[in-house]
């Protein structure tokens, strides 16, 4: 059989190169590339309002991870690990609290507790997740600390972290230095453990700047 002319070989080679280049381009603009097509992001991508959520901070709690994610005035709390995937609304973000890398505190135990806190003016606002029997759930009580301090400490030493909130003791509409600590239990049905005596300055609170009152010093709040 006679050889094809050189010109024919050149045309054939060019056709092959063009075909390969076309396949490469088609791959680069395949339909699942949202940067090219404007398609919706993957279904497992969390959204905070109109934009994807931005991770802020994560903590390991035993074999689980708890992560805070925020957007424009919207936030999520995501848990993953042995307890399985869960997503909770970050309610304090919607109320104007500022979420930072210091907003998440967790205490790992048989009953694990995570406190999410954020500053909103002079107040600290918080919400709590509790893991019992391997499942996370939201504690229904929102927490507000008028004195700006909100943290977890096992005040009554029952192996379940409690919420300690510092409050102002001032007339309505007046700012003053008088403070007291209010303690909430997360064991069983939860509830208020009590309050410390009012002091004339926050530096006089027990353990300041880490406020850890003794349970023996707590009395019924408001008395």
C-alpha atoms as an extended CHARMM CRD file, in Angstrom:
* protein
*
       223  EXT
         1         1  UNK       CA              0.0000000000        0.0000000000        0.0000000000  PROA      1               0.0000000000
         2         2  UNK       CA              1.4350000000        3.4380000000       -0.8700000000  PROA      2               0.0000000000
         3         3  UNK       CA              2.2640000000        5.7780000000        1.9730000000  PROA      3               0.0000000000
         4         4  UNK       CA             -0.0560000000        8.7380000000        2.4910000000  PROA      4               0.0000000000
         5         5  UNK       CA              1.3860000000       12.0690000000        1.4860000000  PROA      5               0.0000000000
         6         6  UNK       CA              3.2460000000       14.0370000000        4.2140000000  PROA      6               0.0000000000
         7         7  UNK       CA              0.5590000000       16.7100000000        4.1770000000  PROA      7               0.0000000000
         8         8  UNK       CA             -2.0600000000       14.1170000000        5.0910000000  PROA      8               0.0000000000
         9         9  UNK       CA              0.0740000000       12.9420000000        8.0320000000  PROA      9               0.0000000000
        10        10  UNK       CA              0.4410000000       16.4940000000        9.3200000000  PROA      10              0.0000000000
        11        11  UNK       CA             -3.3220000000       17.0760000000        9.1130000000  PROA      11              0.0000000000
        12        12  UNK       CA             -3.9730000000       13.8080000000       10.9770000000  PROA      12              0.0000000000
        13        13  UNK       CA             -1.5300000000       14.7360000000       13.7440000000  PROA      13              0.0000000000
        14        14  UNK       CA             -3.0940000000       18.1600000000       14.1160000000  PROA      14              0.0000000000
        15        15  UNK       CA             -6.5400000000       16.5900000000       14.3580000000  PROA      15              0.0000000000
        16        16  UNK       CA             -5.3620000000       14.2560000000       17.1170000000  PROA      16              0.0000000000
        17        17  UNK       CA             -3.7820000000       17.1130000000       19.1010000000  PROA      17              0.0000000000
        18        18  UNK       CA             -6.9510000000       19.1820000000       18.7170000000  PROA      18              0.0000000000
        19        19  UNK       CA             -9.0910000000       16.2930000000       19.9430000000  PROA      19              0.0000000000
        20        20  UNK       CA             -6.9220000000       15.8120000000       23.0670000000  PROA      20              0.0000000000
        21        21  UNK       CA             -6.9820000000       19.5420000000       23.7950000000  PROA      21              0.0000000000
        22        22  UNK       CA            -10.7620000000       19.5510000000       23.3970000000  PROA      22              0.0000000000
        23        23  UNK       CA            -11.1360000000       16.7080000000       25.9040000000  PROA      23              0.0000000000
        24        24  UNK       CA             -8.9050000000       18.5230000000       28.4060000000  PROA      24              0.0000000000
        25        25  UNK       CA            -10.9480000000       21.7120000000       28.0640000000  PROA      25              0.0000000000
        26        26  UNK       CA            -14.2220000000       19.8010000000       28.4140000000  PROA      26              0.0000000000
        27        27  UNK       CA            -12.9200000000       18.2570000000       31.6660000000  PROA      27              0.0000000000
        28        28  UNK       CA            -11.9130000000       21.6570000000       33.0140000000  PROA      28              0.0000000000
        29        29  UNK       CA            -15.4250000000       23.0600000000       32.5230000000  PROA      29              0.0000000000
        30        30  UNK       CA            -17.3420000000       19.9240000000       33.5190000000  PROA      30              0.0000000000
        31        31  UNK       CA            -20.8230000000       20.7020000000       34.9550000000  PROA      31              0.0000000000
        32        32  UNK       CA            -19.8530000000       19.9550000000       38.5690000000  PROA      32              0.0000000000
        33        33  UNK       CA            -17.3670000000       22.8390000000       38.6500000000  PROA      33              0.0000000000
        34        34  UNK       CA            -19.3490000000       25.6880000000       40.2760000000  PROA      34              0.0000000000
        35        35  UNK       CA            -16.5830000000       28.1990000000       39.5720000000  PROA      35              0.0000000000
        36        36  UNK       CA            -17.3180000000       27.8520000000       35.8450000000  PROA      36              0.0000000000
        37        37  UNK       CA            -20.9750000000       26.9640000000       35.6810000000  PROA      37              0.0000000000
        38        38  UNK       CA            -22.3830000000       28.8640000000       38.6600000000  PROA      38              0.0000000000
        39        39  UNK       CA            -23.9640000000       25.6150000000       39.8760000000  PROA      39              0.0000000000
        40        40  UNK       CA            -25.0540000000       25.1930000000       43.4910000000  PROA      40              0.0000000000
        41        41  UNK       CA            -22.3070000000       24.0800000000       45.9380000000  PROA      41              0.0000000000
        42        42  UNK       CA            -22.2700000000       20.4640000000       47.1800000000  PROA      42              0.0000000000
        43        43  UNK       CA            -25.2500000000       19.5360000000       49.3180000000  PROA      43              0.0000000000
        44        44  UNK       CA            -23.0320000000       18.8390000000       52.3490000000  PROA      44              0.0000000000
        45        45  UNK       CA            -21.6380000000       22.3940000000       52.3580000000  PROA      45              0.0000000000
        46        46  UNK       CA            -23.2200000000       24.2920000000       55.2410000000  PROA      46              0.0000000000
        47        47  UNK       CA            -24.6090000000       27.7150000000       54.4710000000  PROA      47              0.0000000000
        48        48  UNK       CA            -24.9480000000       30.6010000000       56.8870000000  PROA      48              0.0000000000
        49        49  UNK       CA            -27.4630000000       32.8750000000       55.2330000000  PROA      49              0.0000000000
        50        50  UNK       CA            -26.6480000000       33.5970000000       51.6010000000  PROA      50              0.0000000000
        51        51  UNK       CA            -23.0150000000       32.4410000000       51.8180000000  PROA      51              0.0000000000
        52        52  UNK       CA            -21.1400000000       29.3000000000       52.8380000000  PROA      52              0.0000000000
        53        53  UNK       CA            -20.3750000000       29.0570000000       56.5520000000  PROA      53              0.0000000000
        54        54  UNK       CA            -16.8890000000       30.0540000000       57.6820000000  PROA      54              0.0000000000
        55        55  UNK       CA            -15.2620000000       27.8830000000       60.3760000000  PROA      55              0.0000000000
        56        56  UNK       CA            -14.1130000000       29.8420000000       63.4310000000  PROA      56              0.0000000000
        57        57  UNK       CA            -13.0080000000       27.3600000000       66.0950000000  PROA      57              0.0000000000
        58        58  UNK       CA            -13.1590000000       23.6320000000       66.8310000000  PROA      58              0.0000000000
        59        59  UNK       CA            -12.6480000000       21.5900000000       70.0080000000  PROA      59              0.0000000000
        60        60  UNK       CA            -12.0840000000       17.8580000000       70.5030000000  PROA      60              0.0000000000
        61        61  UNK       CA            -14.4910000000       16.3540000000       73.0440000000  PROA      61              0.0000000000
        62        62  UNK       CA            -13.4120000000       12.7490000000       73.4940000000  PROA      62              0.0000000000
        63        63  UNK       CA            -13.9370000000       11.0590000000       70.1290000000  PROA      63              0.0000000000
        64        64  UNK       CA            -16.1350000000       13.9060000000       68.8790000000  PROA      64              0.0000000000
        65        65  UNK       CA            -15.3710000000       17.3100000000       67.4000000000  PROA      65              0.0000000000
        66        66  UNK       CA            -17.4570000000       20.4280000000       68.0540000000  PROA      66              0.0000000000
        67        67  UNK       CA            -17.0600000000       23.2790000000       65.5710000000  PROA      67              0.0000000000
        68        68  UNK       CA            -18.4320000000       26.8220000000       65.3410000000  PROA      68              0.0000000000
        69        69  UNK       CA            -19.2100000000       28.2450000000       61.9020000000  PROA      69              0.0000000000
        70        70  UNK       CA            -20.5040000000       31.7140000000       61.1000000000  PROA      70              0.0000000000
        71        71  UNK       CA            -21.7600000000       33.8390000000       58.2360000000  PROA      71              0.0000000000
        72        72  UNK       CA            -23.4110000000       37.2270000000       58.0070000000  PROA      72              0.0000000000
        73        73  UNK       CA            -25.3410000000       37.3360000000       61.2710000000  PROA      73              0.0000000000
        74        74  UNK       CA            -25.9620000000       33.5720000000       61.0980000000  PROA      74              0.0000000000
        75        75  UNK       CA            -24.0950000000       30.7160000000       62.7640000000  PROA      75              0.0000000000
        76        76  UNK       CA            -24.0430000000       26.9460000000       63.1370000000  PROA      76              0.0000000000
        77        77  UNK       CA            -22.6700000000       24.4740000000       65.6840000000  PROA      77              0.0000000000
        78        78  UNK       CA            -21.5390000000       21.2500000000       64.0100000000  PROA      78              0.0000000000
        79        79  UNK       CA            -20.6720000000       18.0450000000       65.8610000000  PROA      79              0.0000000000
        80        80  UNK       CA            -19.0550000000       14.9980000000       64.3050000000  PROA      80              0.0000000000
        81        81  UNK       CA            -17.3760000000       11.7930000000       65.3860000000  PROA      81              0.0000000000
        82        82  UNK       CA            -18.6560000000        8.7890000000       67.3060000000  PROA      82              0.0000000000
        83        83  UNK       CA            -21.9040000000       10.5820000000       68.1520000000  PROA      83              0.0000000000
        84        84  UNK       CA            -22.6130000000       11.0600000000       64.4400000000  PROA      84              0.0000000000
        85        85  UNK       CA            -23.0940000000       14.2980000000       62.4840000000  PROA      85              0.0000000000
        86        86  UNK       CA            -25.3470000000       16.9900000000       63.9570000000  PROA      86              0.0000000000
        87        87  UNK       CA            -25.9320000000       20.6390000000       63.1160000000  PROA      87              0.0000000000
        88        88  UNK       CA            -27.5000000000       23.1260000000       65.5440000000  PROA      88              0.0000000000
        89        89  UNK       CA            -28.3760000000       26.7610000000       64.9680000000  PROA      89              0.0000000000
        90        90  UNK       CA            -26.0320000000       29.1850000000       66.7290000000  PROA      90              0.0000000000
        91        91  UNK       CA            -28.7370000000       31.3420000000       68.2510000000  PROA      91              0.0000000000
        92        92  UNK       CA            -26.5000000000       33.8900000000       69.9670000000  PROA      92              0.0000000000
        93        93  UNK       CA            -24.9640000000       34.8370000000       66.6030000000  PROA      93              0.0000000000
        94        94  UNK       CA            -28.4100000000       35.8380000000       65.3880000000  PROA      94              0.0000000000
        95        95  UNK       CA            -28.8830000000       37.9570000000       68.5280000000  PROA      95              0.0000000000
        96        96  UNK       CA            -25.7610000000       39.9960000000       67.8050000000  PROA      96              0.0000000000
        97        97  UNK       CA            -23.1270000000       38.2200000000       69.9190000000  PROA      97              0.0000000000
        98        98  UNK       CA            -19.6270000000       38.2950000000       68.4090000000  PROA      98              0.0000000000
        99        99  UNK       CA            -18.1990000000       34.8160000000       67.7820000000  PROA      99              0.0000000000
       100       100  UNK       CA            -14.4040000000       34.4390000000       67.9340000000  PROA      100             0.0000000000
       101       101  UNK       CA            -11.8200000000       31.6940000000       68.3660000000  PROA      101             0.0000000000
       102       102  UNK       CA            -12.3120000000       32.1270000000       72.1480000000  PROA      102             0.0000000000
       103       103  UNK       CA            -16.0700000000       31.5210000000       72.0270000000  PROA      103             0.0000000000
       104       104  UNK       CA            -16.0610000000       27.7450000000       72.5830000000  PROA      104             0.0000000000
       105       105  UNK       CA            -15.3380000000       26.0070000000       75.8940000000  PROA      105             0.0000000000
       106       106  UNK       CA            -15.9080000000       22.2690000000       76.3460000000  PROA      106             0.0000000000
       107       107  UNK       CA            -15.6080000000       19.9070000000       79.3060000000  PROA      107             0.0000000000
       108       108  UNK       CA            -15.2890000000       16.2220000000       78.4200000000  PROA      108             0.0000000000
       109       109  UNK       CA            -16.7840000000       13.7080000000       80.8590000000  PROA      109             0.0000000000
       110       110  UNK       CA            -19.4440000000       10.9890000000       80.9390000000  PROA      110             0.0000000000
       111       111  UNK       CA            -21.8290000000       13.9160000000       80.5470000000  PROA      111             0.0000000000
       112       112  UNK       CA            -19.9100000000       16.2980000000       78.2780000000  PROA      112             0.0000000000
       113       113  UNK       CA            -20.7420000000       19.9940000000       78.0710000000  PROA      113             0.0000000000
       114       114  UNK       CA            -19.8540000000       22.6980000000       75.5340000000  PROA      114             0.0000000000
       115       115  UNK       CA            -20.5510000000       26.3690000000       76.1490000000  PROA      115             0.0000000000
       116       116  UNK       CA            -20.6810000000       28.8160000000       73.2500000000  PROA      116             0.0000000000
       117       117  UNK       CA            -20.3160000000       32.4300000000       74.3640000000  PROA      117             0.0000000000
       118       118  UNK       CA            -20.0650000000       35.7680000000       72.6330000000  PROA      118             0.0000000000
       119       119  UNK       CA            -19.9370000000       39.3830000000       73.7120000000  PROA      119             0.0000000000
       120       120  UNK       CA            -22.8010000000       41.7350000000       72.9020000000  PROA      120             0.0000000000
       121       121  UNK       CA            -21.8700000000       45.1140000000       74.3090000000  PROA      121             0.0000000000
       122       122  UNK       CA            -21.2280000000       44.7800000000       78.0450000000  PROA      122             0.0000000000
       123       123  UNK       CA            -23.0890000000       41.4530000000       78.2070000000  PROA      123             0.0000000000
       124       124  UNK       CA            -21.8940000000       37.9340000000       77.5090000000  PROA      124             0.0000000000
       125       125  UNK       CA            -24.4900000000       35.6810000000       75.8690000000  PROA      125             0.0000000000
       126       126  UNK       CA            -24.2500000000       31.9230000000       75.7570000000  PROA      126             0.0000000000
       127       127  UNK       CA            -25.8400000000       28.6220000000       74.8240000000  PROA      127             0.0000000000
       128       128  UNK       CA            -24.9370000000       25.0740000000       75.7770000000  PROA      128             0.0000000000
       129       129  UNK       CA            -24.7610000000       21.6400000000       74.1640000000  PROA      129             0.0000000000
       130       130  UNK       CA            -24.7860000000       18.5380000000       76.3660000000  PROA      130             0.0000000000
       131       131  UNK       CA            -23.7650000000       15.0190000000       75.3400000000  PROA      131             0.0000000000
       132       132  UNK       CA            -25.5270000000       12.2660000000       77.2680000000  PROA      132             0.0000000000
       133       133  UNK       CA            -25.3880000000        8.5530000000       76.3340000000  PROA      133             0.0000000000
       134       134  UNK       CA            -23.4210000000        9.4190000000       73.2030000000  PROA      134             0.0000000000
       135       135  UNK       CA            -25.9280000000       11.9530000000       71.8030000000  PROA      135             0.0000000000
       136       136  UNK       CA            -25.6600000000       15.7470000000       71.6890000000  PROA      136             0.0000000000
       137       137  UNK       CA            -28.6400000000       17.9380000000       72.5220000000  PROA      137             0.0000000000
       138       138  UNK       CA            -29.1940000000       21.6090000000       73.2170000000  PROA      138             0.0000000000
       139       139  UNK       CA            -29.7820000000       22.8460000000       76.7470000000  PROA      139             0.0000000000
       140       140  UNK       CA            -32.9100000000       24.9320000000       76.3850000000  PROA      140             0.0000000000
       141       141  UNK       CA            -31.9210000000       27.7310000000       78.7540000000  PROA      141             0.0000000000
       142       142  UNK       CA            -30.1020000000       30.6830000000       77.1220000000  PROA      142             0.0000000000
       143       143  UNK       CA            -27.5610000000       32.3850000000       79.3660000000  PROA      143             0.0000000000
       144       144  UNK       CA            -26.9140000000       36.1030000000       79.7610000000  PROA      144             0.0000000000
       145       145  UNK       CA            -24.1410000000       37.4680000000       81.9960000000  PROA      145             0.0000000000
       146       146  UNK       CA            -24.6450000000       41.1690000000       82.6210000000  PROA      146             0.0000000000
       147       147  UNK       CA            -21.1940000000       41.3640000000       84.1920000000  PROA      147             0.0000000000
       148       148  UNK       CA            -19.5060000000       40.0280000000       81.0540000000  PROA      148             0.0000000000
       149       149  UNK       CA            -18.1440000000       36.7400000000       82.5150000000  PROA      149             0.0000000000
       150       150  UNK       CA            -19.6030000000       33.3920000000       81.3880000000  PROA      150             0.0000000000
       151       151  UNK       CA            -17.7640000000       30.0790000000       81.7210000000  PROA      151             0.0000000000
       152       152  UNK       CA            -17.9260000000       26.3940000000       82.6510000000  PROA      152             0.0000000000
       153       153  UNK       CA            -16.7550000000       25.1220000000       86.0550000000  PROA      153             0.0000000000
       154       154  UNK       CA            -17.7980000000       22.0700000000       88.0830000000  PROA      154             0.0000000000
       155       155  UNK       CA            -18.8440000000       24.0790000000       91.1230000000  PROA      155             0.0000000000
       156       156  UNK       CA            -20.7490000000       21.3190000000       92.9340000000  PROA      156             0.0000000000
       157       157  UNK       CA            -18.1580000000       18.6260000000       92.0200000000  PROA      157             0.0000000000
       158       158  UNK       CA            -20.6720000000       16.1800000000       90.5370000000  PROA      158             0.0000000000
       159       159  UNK       CA            -18.5200000000       15.5080000000       87.4090000000  PROA      159             0.0000000000
       160       160  UNK       CA            -20.8670000000       17.6210000000       85.2530000000  PROA      160             0.0000000000
       161       161  UNK       CA            -19.7500000000       21.1530000000       84.3720000000  PROA      161             0.0000000000
       162       162  UNK       CA            -21.9030000000       24.0260000000       85.6190000000  PROA      162             0.0000000000
       163       163  UNK       CA            -22.4220000000       27.4460000000       84.0340000000  PROA      163             0.0000000000
       164       164  UNK       CA            -21.0510000000       30.4000000000       86.0040000000  PROA      164             0.0000000000
       165       165  UNK       CA            -22.4010000000       33.8320000000       85.0280000000  PROA      165             0.0000000000
       166       166  UNK       CA            -21.3150000000       37.0970000000       86.6330000000  PROA      166             0.0000000000
       167       167  UNK       CA            -24.1560000000       39.5960000000       87.0440000000  PROA      167             0.0000000000
       168       168  UNK       CA            -24.3920000000       43.2950000000       87.9220000000  PROA      168             0.0000000000
       169       169  UNK       CA            -26.2210000000       44.3630000000       91.0500000000  PROA      169             0.0000000000
       170       170  UNK       CA            -27.2510000000       47.8540000000       90.0080000000  PROA      170             0.0000000000
       171       171  UNK       CA            -30.4600000000       49.8930000000       89.8750000000  PROA      171             0.0000000000
       172       172  UNK       CA            -32.2240000000       49.7350000000       86.4900000000  PROA      172             0.0000000000
       173       173  UNK       CA            -30.4490000000       51.8170000000       83.8520000000  PROA      173             0.0000000000
       174       174  UNK       CA            -27.4040000000       52.3880000000       86.0660000000  PROA      174             0.0000000000
       175       175  UNK       CA            -23.9270000000       50.8880000000       85.6930000000  PROA      175             0.0000000000
       176       176  UNK       CA            -22.0550000000       50.1570000000       88.8980000000  PROA      176             0.0000000000
       177       177  UNK       CA            -19.1480000000       47.9770000000       90.0620000000  PROA      177             0.0000000000
       178       178  UNK       CA            -21.2360000000       45.6790000000       92.2990000000  PROA      178             0.0000000000
       179       179  UNK       CA            -21.1730000000       42.0620000000       91.1170000000  PROA      179             0.0000000000
       180       180  UNK       CA            -22.2390000000       38.5310000000       92.0860000000  PROA      180             0.0000000000
       181       181  UNK       CA            -21.8780000000       35.0880000000       90.5150000000  PROA      181             0.0000000000
       182       182  UNK       CA            -24.9120000000       33.0500000000       89.4740000000  PROA      182             0.0000000000
       183       183  UNK       CA            -24.4460000000       29.2820000000       88.9970000000  PROA      183             0.0000000000
       184       184  UNK       CA            -26.5720000000       26.9360000000       86.8840000000  PROA      184             0.0000000000
       185       185  UNK       CA            -26.4470000000       23.1270000000       86.9930000000  PROA      185             0.0000000000
       186       186  UNK       CA            -26.5850000000       21.0120000000       83.8050000000  PROA      186             0.0000000000
       187       187  UNK       CA            -27.0120000000       17.6970000000       85.6190000000  PROA      187             0.0000000000
       188       188  UNK       CA            -30.3440000000       15.9130000000       85.5290000000  PROA      188             0.0000000000
       189       189  UNK       CA            -33.0660000000       18.4420000000       84.8690000000  PROA      189             0.0000000000
       190       190  UNK       CA            -30.7160000000       21.3850000000       85.3990000000  PROA      190             0.0000000000
       191       191  UNK       CA            -31.6820000000       24.5540000000       87.2010000000  PROA      191             0.0000000000
       192       192  UNK       CA            -30.1810000000       27.2720000000       89.3200000000  PROA      192             0.0000000000
       193       193  UNK       CA            -27.6850000000       26.1700000000       91.9830000000  PROA      193             0.0000000000
       194       194  UNK       CA            -27.6040000000       29.5780000000       93.6140000000  PROA      194             0.0000000000
       195       195  UNK       CA            -25.7500000000       32.8770000000       93.8220000000  PROA      195             0.0000000000
       196       196  UNK       CA            -22.7850000000       34.2640000000       95.7180000000  PROA      196             0.0000000000
       197       197  UNK       CA            -22.9210000000       37.3090000000       97.9430000000  PROA      197             0.0000000000
       198       198  UNK       CA            -22.7540000000       40.6740000000       96.1950000000  PROA      198             0.0000000000
       199       199  UNK       CA            -19.2970000000       42.2820000000       96.2610000000  PROA      199             0.0000000000
       200       200  UNK       CA            -18.2710000000       45.8780000000       95.5810000000  PROA      200             0.0000000000
       201       201  UNK       CA            -15.9080000000       45.0610000000       92.6750000000  PROA      201             0.0000000000
       202       202  UNK       CA            -15.4610000000       42.1400000000       90.2840000000  PROA      202             0.0000000000
       203       203  UNK       CA            -11.9250000000       41.5940000000       91.6120000000  PROA      203             0.0000000000
       204       204  UNK       CA            -13.5030000000       40.4850000000       94.9170000000  PROA      204             0.0000000000
       205       205  UNK       CA            -15.3960000000       37.5970000000       93.3010000000  PROA      205             0.0000000000
       206       206  UNK       CA            -14.0350000000       34.1690000000       94.3690000000  PROA      206             0.0000000000
       207       207  UNK       CA            -11.0970000000       33.1590000000       92.1700000000  PROA      207             0.0000000000
       208       208  UNK       CA            -11.1860000000       36.2480000000       89.9110000000  PROA      208             0.0000000000
       209       209  UNK       CA            -10.3470000000       36.4140000000       87.0110000000  PROA      209             0.0000000000
       210       210  UNK       CA            -11.4470000000       32.7450000000       86.8900000000  PROA      210             0.0000000000
       211       211  UNK       CA            -14.6440000000       32.8350000000       88.9200000000  PROA      211             0.0000000000
       212       212  UNK       CA            -15.1030000000       29.5130000000       90.7530000000  PROA      212             0.0000000000
       213       213  UNK       CA            -17.3110000000       29.9190000000       93.8160000000  PROA      213             0.0000000000
       214       214  UNK       CA            -17.5440000000       27.2660000000       96.5080000000  PROA      214             0.0000000000
       215       215  UNK       CA            -20.9130000000       25.5450000000       96.5350000000  PROA      215             0.0000000000
       216       216  UNK       CA            -21.1170000000       26.1550000000      100.2870000000  PROA      216             0.0000000000
       217       217  UNK       CA            -21.1040000000       29.9080000000       99.6010000000  PROA      217             0.0000000000
       218       218  UNK       CA            -24.1560000000       29.7850000000       97.3290000000  PROA      218             0.0000000000
       219       219  UNK       CA            -27.5650000000       30.8820000000       98.5580000000  PROA      219             0.0000000000
       220       220  UNK       CA            -30.8870000000       31.2350000000       96.7960000000  PROA      220             0.0000000000
       221       221  UNK       CA            -30.6240000000       34.0100000000       94.2270000000  PROA      221             0.0000000000
       222       222  UNK       CA            -32.4940000000       37.1970000000       95.0590000000  PROA      222             0.0000000000
       223       223  UNK       CA            -32.3030000000       36.7370000000       98.8190000000  PROA      223             0.0000000000
